[in-house]
PDB file of C-alpha atoms in Angstrom:
ATOM      1  CA  PRO F   1       0.000   0.000   0.000  1.00 44.00           C
ATOM      2  CA  SER F   2       1.075   3.527  -0.840  1.00 44.00           C
ATOM      3  CA  PRO F   3       1.952   5.982   1.931  1.00 44.00           C
ATOM      4  CA  SER F   4      -0.852   8.304   0.829  1.00 45.00           C
ATOM      5  CA  SER F   5      -3.396   5.663   1.362  1.00 44.00           C
ATOM      6  CA  ALA F   6      -2.306   5.209   4.924  1.00 44.00           C
ATOM      7  CA  SER F   7      -4.493   6.972   7.371  1.00 46.00           C
ATOM      8  CA  ALA F   8      -2.969   9.712   9.419  1.00 47.00           C
ATOM      9  CA  PRO F   9      -2.736   8.994  13.054  1.00 46.00           C
ATOM     10  CA  SER F  10      -5.650  10.471  14.847  1.00 48.00           C
ATOM     11  CA  LEU F  11      -5.005  12.931  17.614  1.00 46.00           C
ATOM     12  CA  PRO F  12      -6.332  12.086  20.943  1.00 46.00           C
ATOM     13  CA  SER F  13      -9.553  13.885  21.441  1.00 45.00           C
ATOM     14  CA  SER F  14     -10.233  15.695  24.582  1.00 45.00           C
ATOM     15  CA  ALA F  15     -12.380  14.171  27.120  1.00 45.00           C
ATOM     16  CA  PRO F  16     -16.033  14.297  26.211  1.00 46.00           C
ATOM     17  CA  GLY F  17     -17.841  17.217  27.751  1.00 45.00           C
ATOM     18  CA  SER F  18     -14.733  19.309  28.386  1.00 43.00           C
ATOM     19  CA  SER F  19     -15.411  21.667  25.481  1.00 44.00           C
ATOM     20  CA  GLU F  20     -18.946  21.991  26.617  1.00 46.00           C
ATOM     21  CA  ARG F  21     -17.825  22.796  30.136  1.00 47.00           C
ATOM     22  CA  LEU F  22     -15.319  25.351  28.920  1.00 43.00           C
ATOM     23  CA  GLY F  23     -17.846  26.880  26.575  1.00 46.00           C
ATOM     24  CA  SER F  24     -20.409  27.109  29.256  1.00 45.00           C
ATOM     25  CA  LYS F  25     -17.880  28.642  31.622  1.00 45.00           C
ATOM     26  CA  GLN F  26     -16.801  31.193  29.065  1.00 46.00           C
ATOM     27  CA  GLN F  27     -20.314  32.079  28.096  1.00 47.00           C
ATOM     28  CA  GLY F  28     -21.417  32.267  31.687  1.00 46.00           C
ATOM     29  CA  GLY F  29     -18.452  34.401  32.658  1.00 47.00           C
ATOM     30  CA  SER F  30     -18.904  36.801  29.778  1.00 45.00           C
ATOM     31  CA  ALA F  31     -22.590  37.047  30.530  1.00 41.00           C
ATOM     32  CA  GLU F  32     -21.871  37.698  34.172  1.00 44.00           C
ATOM     33  CA  ARG F  33     -19.254  40.316  33.370  1.00 48.00           C
ATOM     34  CA  LEU F  34     -21.520  42.007  30.875  1.00 43.00           C
ATOM     35  CA  GLY F  35     -24.381  41.840  33.316  1.00 45.00           C
ATOM     36  CA  SER F  36     -22.294  43.409  36.071  1.00 45.00           C
ATOM     37  CA  LYS F  37     -21.359  46.302  33.775  1.00 47.00           C
ATOM     38  CA  GLN F  38     -24.955  47.118  33.029  1.00 47.00           C
ATOM     39  CA  PRO F  39     -26.436  49.831  35.293  1.00 43.00           C
ATOM     40  CA  ARG F  40     -28.788  48.605  37.922  1.00 48.00           C
ATOM     41  CA  GLY F  41     -32.382  49.430  37.291  1.00 44.00           C
ATOM     42  CA  GLY F  42     -31.727  50.188  33.620  1.00 43.00           C
ATOM     43  CA  SER F  43     -30.692  53.415  31.949  1.00 41.00           C
ATOM     44  CA  SER F  44     -34.309  54.181  31.102  1.00 40.00           C
ATOM     45  CA  GLU F  45     -35.244  54.084  34.765  1.00 40.00           C
ATOM     46  CA  ARG F  46     -32.344  56.287  35.819  1.00 40.00           C
ATOM     47  CA  PHE F  47     -32.720  58.909  33.114  1.00 37.00           C
ATOM     48  CA  GLY F  48     -36.477  58.646  32.784  1.00 39.00           C
ATOM     49  CA  SER F  49     -37.111  60.455  36.059  1.00 39.00           C
ATOM     50  CA  MET F  50     -35.744  63.991  36.212  1.00 40.00           C
ATOM     51  CA  GLN F  51     -34.466  65.039  39.581  1.00 41.00           C
ATOM     52  CA  SER F  52     -34.345  68.458  41.109  1.00 41.00           C
ATOM     53  CA  PRO F  53     -31.058  69.907  42.432  1.00 40.00           C
ATOM     54  CA  GLY F  54     -32.114  68.795  45.932  1.00 41.00           C
ATOM     55  CA  GLY F  55     -32.338  65.142  44.868  1.00 41.00           C
ATOM     56  CA  ARG F  56     -36.126  64.952  44.761  1.00 42.00           C
ATOM     57  CA  GLU F  57     -38.054  64.143  41.629  1.00 44.00           C
ATOM     58  CA  ARG F  58     -39.822  67.103  40.081  1.00 43.00           C
ATOM     59  CA  GLN F  59     -43.485  66.388  39.545  1.00 48.00           C
ATOM     60  CA  PRO F  60     -45.522  68.748  37.374  1.00 46.00           C
ATOM     61  CA  GLY F  61     -47.970  70.496  39.676  1.00 47.00           C
ATOM     62  CA  PRO F  62     -51.640  71.041  38.817  1.00 48.00           C
ATOM     63  CA  GLY F  63     -52.230  74.074  36.692  1.00 49.00           C
ATOM     64  CA  GLY F  64     -48.554  74.339  35.802  1.00 51.00           C
ATOM     65  CA  ASP F  65     -49.277  75.529  32.290  1.00 57.00           C
ATOM     66  CA  GLU F  66     -51.598  78.258  33.561  1.00 54.00           C
ATOM     67  CA  ALA F  67     -49.009  79.405  36.114  1.00 54.00           C
ATOM     68  CA  GLU F  68     -46.368  79.590  33.390  1.00 57.00           C
ATOM     69  CA  GLU F  69     -48.714  81.570  31.150  1.00 55.00           C
ATOM     70  CA  ASP F  70     -49.554  83.982  33.989  1.00 56.00           C
ATOM     71  CA  GLU F  71     -45.871  84.441  34.764  1.00 59.00           C
ATOM     72  CA  ALA F  72     -45.113  85.041  31.097  1.00 57.00           C
ATOM     73  CA  SER F  73     -47.910  87.599  30.733  1.00 57.00           C
ATOM     74  CA  THR F  74     -46.796  89.326  33.934  1.00 61.00           C
ATOM     75  CA  SER F  75     -43.232  89.556  32.647  1.00 66.00           C
ATOM     76  CA  LEU F  76     -44.507  90.943  29.340  1.00 68.00           C
ATOM     77  CA  LEU F  77     -46.641  93.496  31.139  1.00 70.00           C
ATOM     78  CA  GLY F  78     -43.717  94.476  33.349  1.00 72.00           C
ATOM     79  CA  SER F  79     -41.476  94.978  30.343  1.00 69.00           C
ATOM     80  CA  LEU F  80     -44.133  97.134  28.682  1.00 70.00           C
ATOM     81  CA  LEU F  81     -44.669  99.254  31.782  1.00 69.00           C
ATOM     82  CA  ALA F  82     -40.916  99.728  32.072  1.00 70.00           C
ATOM     83  CA  GLY F  83     -41.035 101.958  28.995  1.00 61.00           C
ATOM     84  CA  THR F  84     -40.524 105.611  29.774  1.00 62.00           C
ATOM     85  CA  THR F  85     -42.404 106.963  26.765  1.00 78.00           C
ATOM     86  CA  VAL F  86     -45.499 106.040  24.792  1.00 77.00           C
ATOM     87  CA  ALA F  87     -43.375 105.476  21.698  1.00 80.00           C
ATOM     88  CA  GLU F  88     -41.295 102.840  23.502  1.00 78.00           C
ATOM     89  CA  CYS F  89     -44.447 101.026  24.638  1.00 77.00           C
ATOM     90  CA  GLU F  90     -45.862 101.108  21.121  1.00 79.00           C
ATOM     91  CA  GLY F  91     -42.608  99.745  19.745  1.00 79.00           C
ATOM     92  CA  ARG F  92     -42.598  96.883  22.210  1.00 78.00           C
ATOM     93  CA  LEU F  93     -46.256  96.114  21.506  1.00 79.00           C
ATOM     94  CA  GLY F  94     -45.495  95.919  17.808  1.00 80.00           C
ATOM     95  CA  GLY F  95     -42.925  93.205  18.444  1.00 79.00           C
ATOM     96  CA  LEU F  96     -45.274  90.887  20.345  1.00 80.00           C
ATOM     97  CA  ARG F  97     -47.088  87.897  18.908  1.00 85.00           C
ATOM     98  CA  THR F  98     -50.867  87.576  18.825  1.00 87.00           C
ATOM     99  CA  GLU F  99     -51.053  85.249  21.820  1.00 87.00           C
ATOM    100  CA  GLU F 100     -48.720  87.533  23.759  1.00 85.00           C
ATOM    101  CA  LEU F 101     -50.917  90.529  22.992  1.00 85.00           C
ATOM    102  CA  THR F 102     -53.953  88.555  24.197  1.00 87.00           C
ATOM    103  CA  ALA F 103     -52.177  87.662  27.441  1.00 86.00           C
ATOM    104  CA  VAL F 104     -51.112  91.270  28.028  1.00 83.00           C
ATOM    105  CA  GLU F 105     -54.659  92.471  27.330  1.00 86.00           C
ATOM    106  CA  GLY F 106     -56.095  90.075  29.910  1.00 88.00           C
ATOM    107  CA  GLU F 107     -53.496  91.134  32.473  1.00 86.00           C
ATOM    108  CA  LEU F 108     -54.293  94.790  31.866  1.00 87.00           C
ATOM    109  CA  GLU F 109     -58.019  94.139  32.313  1.00 91.00           C
ATOM    110  CA  ASN F 110     -57.357  92.400  35.630  1.00 90.00           C
ATOM    111  CA  LEU F 111     -55.110  95.253  36.743  1.00 88.00           C
ATOM    112  CA  LEU F 112     -57.711  97.838  35.736  1.00 91.00           C
ATOM    113  CA  SER F 113     -60.380  95.959  37.686  1.00 93.00           C
ATOM    114  CA  MET F 114     -58.141  95.988  40.770  1.00 92.00           C
ATOM    115  CA  VAL F 115     -57.491  99.723  40.393  1.00 92.00           C
ATOM    116  CA  ARG F 116     -61.209 100.465  40.120  1.00 94.00           C
ATOM    117  CA  SER F 117     -61.956  98.309  43.155  1.00 94.00           C
ATOM    118  CA  HIS F 118     -59.333 100.100  45.268  1.00 94.00           C
ATOM    119  CA  ARG F 119     -60.566 103.486  44.066  1.00 94.00           C
ATOM    120  CA  GLN F 120     -64.156 102.577  44.982  1.00 95.00           C
ATOM    121  CA  LYS F 121     -63.042 101.512  48.453  1.00 94.00           C
ATOM    122  CA  ARG F 122     -61.101 104.768  48.856  1.00 94.00           C
ATOM    123  CA  TRP F 123     -64.159 106.805  47.875  1.00 94.00           C
ATOM    124  CA  GLU F 124     -66.322 104.881  50.319  1.00 95.00           C
ATOM    125  CA  LYS F 125     -63.858 105.548  53.146  1.00 94.00           C
ATOM    126  CA  GLN F 126     -63.724 109.250  52.299  1.00 94.00           C
ATOM    127  CA  LEU F 127     -67.523 109.426  52.146  1.00 95.00           C
ATOM    128  CA  GLN F 128     -67.827 107.707  55.511  1.00 94.00           C
ATOM    129  CA  SER F 129     -65.307 110.145  56.992  1.00 94.00           C
ATOM    130  CA  VAL F 130     -67.230 113.158  55.636  1.00 94.00           C
ATOM    131  CA  GLN F 131     -70.524 111.763  56.908  1.00 94.00           C
ATOM    132  CA  ARG F 132     -69.009 111.131  60.328  1.00 94.00           C
ATOM    133  CA  ARG F 133     -67.649 114.692  60.561  1.00 93.00           C
ATOM    134  CA  HIS F 134     -70.984 116.098  59.403  1.00 93.00           C
ATOM    135  CA  ALA F 135     -72.804 114.070  62.058  1.00 93.00           C
ATOM    136  CA  GLU F 136     -70.436 115.351  64.742  1.00 92.00           C
ATOM    137  CA  VAL F 137     -70.913 118.979  63.653  1.00 91.00           C
ATOM    138  CA  THR F 138     -74.686 118.555  63.514  1.00 91.00           C
ATOM    139  CA  ARG F 139     -74.766 116.939  66.923  1.00 90.00           C
ATOM    140  CA  GLY F 140     -72.629 119.719  68.403  1.00 88.00           C
ATOM    141  CA  ARG F 141     -74.866 122.363  66.845  1.00 86.00           C
ATOM    142  CA  GLN F 142     -77.952 120.703  68.226  1.00 85.00           C
ATOM    143  CA  GLU F 143     -76.417 120.519  71.681  1.00 85.00           C
ATOM    144  CA  LEU F 144     -75.480 124.199  71.502  1.00 81.00           C
ATOM    145  CA  GLU F 145     -78.965 125.159  70.367  1.00 81.00           C
ATOM    146  CA  GLU F 146     -80.486 123.088  73.142  1.00 81.00           C
ATOM    147  CA  GLU F 147     -78.256 124.796  75.688  1.00 86.00           C
ATOM    148  CA  GLN F 148     -79.229 128.248  74.411  1.00 88.00           C
ATOM    149  CA  ALA F 149     -82.937 127.502  73.915  1.00 91.00           C
ATOM    150  CA  CYS F 150     -85.590 128.483  76.421  1.00 93.00           C
ATOM    151  CA  VAL F 151     -86.375 125.665  78.838  1.00 92.00           C
ATOM    152  CA  ILE F 152     -90.083 126.418  78.599  1.00 93.00           C
ATOM    153  CA  CYS F 153     -90.805 126.841  74.875  1.00 92.00           C
ATOM    154  CA  SER F 154     -87.557 125.307  73.488  1.00 88.00           C
ATOM    155  CA  GLU F 155     -87.833 127.657  70.497  1.00 88.00           C
ATOM    156  CA  LEU F 156     -86.494 131.095  71.377  1.00 91.00           C
ATOM    157  CA  GLU F 157     -83.111 131.925  72.806  1.00 91.00           C
ATOM    158  CA  LYS F 158     -82.559 132.366  76.544  1.00 92.00           C
ATOM    159  CA  SER F 159     -82.405 136.095  77.322  1.00 92.00           C
ATOM    160  CA  ILE F 160     -83.771 136.732  80.875  1.00 94.00           C
ATOM    161  CA  LEU F 161     -81.669 136.330  84.016  1.00 94.00           C
ATOM    162  CA  PHE F 162     -83.610 135.671  87.206  1.00 95.00           C
ATOM    163  CA  MET F 163     -82.426 137.251  90.456  1.00 94.00           C
ATOM    164  CA  PRO F 164     -81.380 136.364  93.098  1.00 94.00           C
ATOM    165  CA  CYS F 165     -80.868 132.758  91.875  1.00 94.00           C
ATOM    166  CA  ARG F 166     -79.071 134.034  88.694  1.00 93.00           C
ATOM    167  CA  HIS F 167     -80.460 131.357  86.409  1.00 94.00           C
ATOM    168  CA  LEU F 168     -80.557 132.247  82.718  1.00 93.00           C
ATOM    169  CA  CYS F 169     -83.127 129.793  81.437  1.00 93.00           C
ATOM    170  CA  THR F 170     -86.068 131.457  79.639  1.00 94.00           C
ATOM    171  CA  CYS F 171     -86.816 133.784  76.796  1.00 93.00           C
ATOM    172  CA  GLU F 172     -88.395 137.185  77.353  1.00 92.00           C
ATOM    173  CA  ALA F 173     -91.884 135.981  76.398  1.00 92.00           C
ATOM    174  CA  CYS F 174     -91.868 133.018  78.781  1.00 94.00           C
ATOM    175  CA  ALA F 175     -90.202 134.996  81.616  1.00 94.00           C
ATOM    176  CA  SER F 176     -93.143 137.393  81.734  1.00 92.00           C
ATOM    177  CA  GLN F 177     -95.465 134.473  82.565  1.00 93.00           C
ATOM    178  CA  VAL F 178     -93.582 132.960  85.539  1.00 94.00           C
ATOM    179  CA  SER F 179     -92.979 134.145  89.097  1.00 93.00           C
ATOM    180  CA  VAL F 180     -90.665 131.393  90.246  1.00 94.00           C
ATOM    181  CA  CYS F 181     -87.499 130.088  88.620  1.00 95.00           C
ATOM    182  CA  PRO F 182     -88.241 126.935  86.565  1.00 93.00           C
ATOM    183  CA  ILE F 183     -84.825 125.527  87.514  1.00 93.00           C
ATOM    184  CA  CYS F 184     -84.626 125.887  91.297  1.00 94.00           C
ATOM    185  CA  ARG F 185     -88.232 126.981  92.034  1.00 93.00           C
ATOM    186  CA  ALA F 186     -86.939 130.043  93.940  1.00 93.00           C
ATOM    187  CA  GLN F 187     -89.014 133.199  94.065  1.00 94.00           C
ATOM    188  CA  ILE F 188     -88.033 135.655  91.321  1.00 94.00           C
ATOM    189  CA  GLY F 189     -87.201 139.064  92.787  1.00 93.00           C
ATOM    190  CA  GLU F 190     -85.945 140.676  89.569  1.00 94.00           C
ATOM    191  CA  LYS F 191     -85.766 139.859  85.851  1.00 94.00           C
ATOM    192  CA  VAL F 192     -82.700 141.162  84.023  1.00 94.00           C
ATOM    193  CA  ARG F 193     -82.531 141.122  80.233  1.00 92.00           C
ATOM    194  CA  CYS F 194     -79.219 139.823  78.945  1.00 90.00           C
ATOM    195  CA  ILE F 195     -77.662 140.860  75.636  1.00 83.00           C
ATOM    196  CA  ARG F 196     -75.521 138.208  73.981  1.00 74.00           C
ATOM    197  CA  PRO F 197     -72.574 139.337  71.854  1.00 69.00           C
TER     198      PRO F 197
END
């Protein structure tokens, strides 16, 4: 037989199952190493929730869009009111968008309503003050008139002084009809007419 026809000596094969064990070890190790490198909880979980600088998650509060719109309209209104001349305000108004103009208009209406409310309250306070002063003056005038009015008729001014009790309490018409003082009931000895300045 020719040398080519002779079969080459076969190499001893490794023990059955060794390649499988090695393969499984390699695969398991690579899987473990890859698994340990992956972030815990997943990147989507870590980056999905935005955190505030203090470490707490920021949750959108109710009405957040409305608060942002109010803040934006307030800032627009403040920038408009910061203008020193009418021309500057007109120039800034011309550069605003339609929705910005609508927001500024609503803010101005609210501000005008507040101004009118405060002005109404101020007028009411002033009116109450005037009415209170008028009532005090009227009451003082009435008290003065009552003090100077005749104690008998309460219409004419006191003008007769009774002696010797010296009570000035009646007008001239009523004094002519009494013989005793209406205040102390003393006998009237003399009636003196008083002249007020």
